[in-house]
Amino acid sequence: MVRLILTLIALLASPVAAETREIAAEGPAGRLAGTLETPQGVAQAAALILPGSGPTDRDGNNPLGSFAHSYRMLAEALAERGIATARIDKRGIGDSDGDGNDVSLAAYRADTAAWVATLLDATGAPCIWLIGHSEGALLAIDAAGLPDICGLVLLTPPGRPIGALVRDQLAAQPASAPLVPLFDRALAALLAGEAPDPASLHPGLAPLFAPEVRAYFRELAQFDPAAALAGTDLPVLMIHGDADLQVPPSEAAPLAAARPDATRLTLGGLSHMLKSVLTLSEAGSVAAYLQANMRSYRDPTLPLHDDLVPAITDFIGAARD
């Protein structure tokens, strides 16, 4: 009898098996591709994972230096806890049609709307949660006014216009700090509606102001996520990490001021790639800390932070109830 009871407890505590299949949505620029991860049985909720900046694909990988499989791991872990997800290739990325450089907030919002409609049909959920990571968190905030959105889960979201954050990132690194005055001049010209002079751009800044991405970067530099977040009354969870080298926890302050009712978490040892890494005090030196942190960008075997998925599922469960 004791053995039977222990067996039943183990079965009840075990993760729910998930099913994985390809899914597509018809966006304004053509077919959009993704992966649908669903728990067996009836899903408790359904979510759309919006990727971060650049050519980041549905699994959270980016040929410019990220191979962590973060979104795949997140989707699988959420499915084990009863939440269905679609993780997606942005337009022009991976298997999705379109031009990855010819984008705007409005274009991404339209693609998100197409995905929401597709996911509603695929899962039968009454509404869809938006889980946005980094730049994807900005897109989630911008899309909060779409119909059929349950709420927002913002993972490492910037709290200020992106130009201010990029400037801080440049200033924080000794190698790039001398570029800050050049960046300031180029950004001021861009915001004034002028094209920065290519001859005046340092090679390290050229990708930000390249002609093919200039219009979108200008739009992001004008987008105030805190002001936009204040315009929605949807449930909001924001998660930052104290080991995030790109979006520090201080970025939560403007968002929390805009939505003081939002749930705000700072996880110790959470890297920008949503992985668990050594903190500076645990690493013992800056060099060891940076080495461990950069590994989170390249090593798909590193686990997600232990508290990340429970925080998301608990929040969604509480909001749903």
XYZ file of C-alpha atoms in Angstrom, residues 21 23 36 38 115-125:
15
model
C 4.285 20.513 -34.049
C 2.412 25.991 -36.912
C 3.425 24.978 -31.161
C 1.067 21.911 -26.119
C -0.336 34.908 -34.385
C -2.901 35.610 -31.663
C -5.749 34.672 -34.015
C -3.918 31.523 -35.108
C -3.116 30.481 -31.553
C -6.681 31.057 -30.377
C -7.873 28.723 -33.108
C -5.155 26.121 -32.459
C -5.599 25.930 -28.693
C -9.194 26.953 -28.011
C -7.920 29.312 -25.306
